[in-house]
PDB file of C-alpha atoms in Angstrom:
ATOM      1  CA  MET A   1       0.000   0.000   0.000  1.00 55.00           C
ATOM      2  CA  TYR A   2       2.733   2.485   0.904  1.00 67.00           C
ATOM      3  CA  ASN A   3       4.339   1.908  -2.517  1.00 74.00           C
ATOM      4  CA  TYR A   4       1.158   3.057  -4.268  1.00 77.00           C
ATOM      5  CA  ILE A   5       0.892   6.165  -2.095  1.00 81.00           C
ATOM      6  CA  PHE A   6       4.588   6.923  -2.508  1.00 88.00           C
ATOM      7  CA  PHE A   7       4.772   6.614  -6.286  1.00 86.00           C
ATOM      8  CA  THR A   8       1.486   8.463  -6.762  1.00 83.00           C
ATOM      9  CA  ASN A   9       2.793  11.411  -4.773  1.00 86.00           C
ATOM     10  CA  MET A  10       6.200  11.150  -6.432  1.00 90.00           C
ATOM     11  CA  LEU A  11       4.584  11.408  -9.882  1.00 87.00           C
ATOM     12  CA  ARG A  12       2.456  14.349  -8.724  1.00 84.00           C
ATOM     13  CA  VAL A  13       5.494  16.263  -7.425  1.00 88.00           C
ATOM     14  CA  LEU A  14       7.497  15.450 -10.567  1.00 91.00           C
ATOM     15  CA  ASP A  15       4.669  16.919 -12.617  1.00 87.00           C
ATOM     16  CA  GLU A  16       4.377  20.000 -10.386  1.00 87.00           C
ATOM     17  CA  LEU A  17       8.135  20.629 -10.641  1.00 90.00           C
ATOM     18  CA  HIS A  18       8.136  19.952 -14.401  1.00 91.00           C
ATOM     19  CA  MET A  19      10.924  17.472 -13.717  1.00 93.00           C
ATOM     20  CA  THR A  20      11.570  14.366 -15.812  1.00 92.00           C
ATOM     21  CA  LYS A  21      12.311  10.935 -14.391  1.00 92.00           C
ATOM     22  CA  GLN A  22      15.813  11.266 -15.861  1.00 95.00           C
ATOM     23  CA  GLU A  23      16.373  14.521 -13.946  1.00 96.00           C
ATOM     24  CA  LEU A  24      15.103  12.826 -10.801  1.00 96.00           C
ATOM     25  CA  ALA A  25      17.451   9.894 -11.404  1.00 96.00           C
ATOM     26  CA  ASP A  26      20.398  12.275 -11.798  1.00 97.00           C
ATOM     27  CA  LYS A  27      19.542  14.238  -8.634  1.00 96.00           C
ATOM     28  CA  SER A  28      18.624  11.265  -6.448  1.00 96.00           C
ATOM     29  CA  GLY A  29      21.230   8.735  -7.542  1.00 96.00           C
ATOM     30  CA  VAL A  30      18.440   6.203  -8.180  1.00 96.00           C
ATOM     31  CA  SER A  31      18.655   4.536 -11.578  1.00 96.00           C
ATOM     32  CA  ILE A  32      16.104   5.494 -14.207  1.00 94.00           C
ATOM     33  CA  SER A  33      15.105   1.840 -14.595  1.00 94.00           C
ATOM     34  CA  PHE A  34      14.358   1.504 -10.870  1.00 95.00           C
ATOM     35  CA  LEU A  35      12.428   4.792 -10.903  1.00 93.00           C
ATOM     36  CA  SER A  36      10.362   3.396 -13.767  1.00 89.00           C
ATOM     37  CA  ASP A  37       9.735   0.234 -11.771  1.00 90.00           C
ATOM     38  CA  ILE A  38       8.645   2.314  -8.781  1.00 89.00           C
ATOM     39  CA  THR A  39       6.283   4.459 -10.846  1.00 83.00           C
ATOM     40  CA  THR A  40       4.596   1.422 -12.361  1.00 81.00           C
ATOM     41  CA  GLY A  41       4.138  -0.306  -9.023  1.00 78.00           C
ATOM     42  CA  LYS A  42       6.720  -2.999  -9.803  1.00 84.00           C
ATOM     43  CA  GLY A  43       9.545  -1.608  -7.657  1.00 87.00           C
ATOM     44  CA  ASN A  44       9.771  -1.872  -3.893  1.00 89.00           C
ATOM     45  CA  PRO A  45      11.914   1.062  -2.733  1.00 93.00           C
ATOM     46  CA  SER A  46      13.747   0.929   0.560  1.00 93.00           C
ATOM     47  CA  LEU A  47      13.380   3.728   3.075  1.00 93.00           C
ATOM     48  CA  LYS A  48      16.822   5.006   1.989  1.00 95.00           C
ATOM     49  CA  VAL A  49      15.756   5.157  -1.675  1.00 95.00           C
ATOM     50  CA  MET A  50      12.518   6.946  -0.742  1.00 94.00           C
ATOM     51  CA  GLU A  51      14.549   9.410   1.310  1.00 95.00           C
ATOM     52  CA  ASP A  52      16.938  10.046  -1.619  1.00 96.00           C
ATOM     53  CA  ILE A  53      13.976  10.655  -3.931  1.00 96.00           C
ATOM     54  CA  ALA A  54      12.306  12.983  -1.418  1.00 94.00           C
ATOM     55  CA  LYS A  55      15.525  15.023  -1.075  1.00 95.00           C
ATOM     56  CA  ALA A  56      15.868  15.255  -4.862  1.00 96.00           C
ATOM     57  CA  LEU A  57      12.260  16.463  -5.058  1.00 94.00           C
ATOM     58  CA  GLN A  58      12.888  18.897  -2.180  1.00 92.00           C
ATOM     59  CA  THR A  59       9.833  17.417  -0.477  1.00 88.00           C
ATOM     60  CA  PRO A  60       9.677  16.002   3.051  1.00 87.00           C
ATOM     61  CA  LEU A  61       9.363  12.216   2.912  1.00 89.00           C
ATOM     62  CA  PRO A  62       6.260  12.142   5.158  1.00 84.00           C
ATOM     63  CA  LEU A  63       4.426  14.220   2.542  1.00 82.00           C
ATOM     64  CA  LEU A  64       5.239  11.608  -0.099  1.00 86.00           C
ATOM     65  CA  LEU A  65       3.744   8.931   2.147  1.00 84.00           C
ATOM     66  CA  GLU A  66       0.408  10.686   2.721  1.00 77.00           C
ATOM     67  CA  SER A  67      -2.702   9.406   0.963  1.00 67.00           C
ATOM     68  CA  THR A  68      -3.244  10.824  -2.493  1.00 61.00           C
ATOM     69  CA  ASP A  69      -6.336  12.250  -4.114  1.00 62.00           C
ATOM     70  CA  LEU A  70      -5.248  11.606  -7.704  1.00 62.00           C
ATOM     71  CA  ASP A  71      -7.828   9.717  -9.711  1.00 66.00           C
ATOM     72  CA  PRO A  72      -6.713   6.610 -11.647  1.00 65.00           C
ATOM     73  CA  ALA A  73      -6.888   8.344 -15.039  1.00 70.00           C
ATOM     74  CA  SER A  74      -4.619  11.179 -13.877  1.00 68.00           C
ATOM     75  CA  LEU A  75      -2.206   8.713 -12.301  1.00 61.00           C
ATOM     76  CA  GLU A  76      -2.039   6.649 -15.494  1.00 66.00           C
ATOM     77  CA  ALA A  77      -1.433   9.798 -17.530  1.00 68.00           C
ATOM     78  CA  LEU A  78       1.467  10.779 -15.255  1.00 61.00           C
ATOM     79  CA  ALA A  79       2.942   7.270 -15.221  1.00 59.00           C
ATOM     80  CA  GLY A  80       2.523   6.816 -18.965  1.00 63.00           C
ATOM     81  CA  GLU A  81       0.837   3.429 -18.670  1.00 61.00           C
ATOM     82  CA  LYS A  82      -2.056   1.576 -17.053  1.00 62.00           C
ATOM     83  CA  MET A  83      -1.555   1.141 -13.327  1.00 56.00           C
ATOM     84  CA  PRO A  84      -2.118  -2.235 -11.691  1.00 56.00           C
ATOM     85  CA  SER A  85      -4.945  -2.239  -9.164  1.00 59.00           C
ATOM     86  CA  SER A  86      -4.529  -3.671  -5.706  1.00 59.00           C
ATOM     87  CA  LEU A  87      -8.310  -3.678  -5.241  1.00 67.00           C
ATOM     88  CA  PRO A  88     -10.914  -6.078  -6.597  1.00 76.00           C
ATOM     89  CA  PRO A  89     -13.443  -4.847  -9.180  1.00 81.00           C
ATOM     90  CA  GLY A  90     -16.125  -2.648  -7.668  1.00 82.00           C
ATOM     91  CA  TYR A  91     -13.803  -1.059  -5.073  1.00 80.00           C
ATOM     92  CA  VAL A  92     -11.985   2.277  -5.276  1.00 72.00           C
ATOM     93  CA  ARG A  93      -9.577   4.047  -2.954  1.00 68.00           C
ATOM     94  CA  VAL A  94     -10.265   7.719  -2.214  1.00 70.00           C
ATOM     95  CA  ALA A  95      -8.685  10.444  -0.131  1.00 66.00           C
ATOM     96  CA  VAL A  96     -10.891  13.267   1.060  1.00 73.00           C
ATOM     97  CA  VAL A  97     -11.006  16.116   3.528  1.00 79.00           C
ATOM     98  CA  LEU A  98     -14.217  16.088   5.552  1.00 87.00           C
ATOM     99  CA  PRO A  99     -15.710  17.627   8.666  1.00 92.00           C
ATOM    100  CA  GLU A 100     -15.243  15.370  11.700  1.00 92.00           C
ATOM    101  CA  HIS A 101     -18.805  14.027  11.775  1.00 93.00           C
ATOM    102  CA  GLN A 102     -18.684  13.003   8.094  1.00 93.00           C
ATOM    103  CA  ALA A 103     -15.199  11.540   8.507  1.00 90.00           C
ATOM    104  CA  PHE A 104     -16.506   9.364  11.349  1.00 93.00           C
ATOM    105  CA  ILE A 105     -19.144   7.879   9.039  1.00 93.00           C
ATOM    106  CA  VAL A 106     -16.687   7.339   6.187  1.00 91.00           C
ATOM    107  CA  LYS A 107     -14.222   5.631   8.550  1.00 89.00           C
ATOM    108  CA  LYS A 108     -16.966   3.216   9.586  1.00 92.00           C
ATOM    109  CA  TRP A 109     -17.705   2.459   5.902  1.00 92.00           C
ATOM    110  CA  ALA A 110     -13.973   1.904   5.285  1.00 86.00           C
ATOM    111  CA  GLU A 111     -13.774  -0.464   8.246  1.00 88.00           C
ATOM    112  CA  THR A 112     -16.700  -2.499   6.889  1.00 91.00           C
ATOM    113  CA  ALA A 113     -15.131  -2.637   3.413  1.00 87.00           C
ATOM    114  CA  ARG A 114     -11.747  -3.744   4.811  1.00 82.00           C
ATOM    115  CA  LYS A 115     -13.457  -6.558   6.718  1.00 86.00           C
ATOM    116  CA  LYS A 116     -15.179  -7.710   3.504  1.00 84.00           C
ATOM    117  CA  LEU A 117     -11.910  -7.562   1.576  1.00 80.00           C
ATOM    118  CA  THR A 118     -10.003  -9.602   4.142  1.00 79.00           C
ATOM    119  CA  LYS A 119     -12.641 -12.334   3.957  1.00 77.00           C
ATOM    120  CA  VAL A 120     -12.244 -12.604   0.172  1.00 59.00           C
TER     121      VAL A 120
END
């Protein structure tokens, strides 16, 4: 799960900075092939690699590990290919900002969905 959040935020920041993956590779010391693996969900970066990428992006690592609100189409456009889904058909992952009372309800829904998914 953290890989998905990390590479989604990494792609978002790359886009915001108008930086290419090659420029990120040069600044971070992470190979372009491994960056490509990370951004397609195939790579499993260590904490050290994530830290090197965060420094190259001039972004605190905790911000790259926060849930993302990018929709799948935007993420695929940034990555340049179709992203693998970690969820079964009929489920989507969302990140939202809500008032406390609405967040309480949504958290209960999420808890119910997680229980269903773990039974599958």
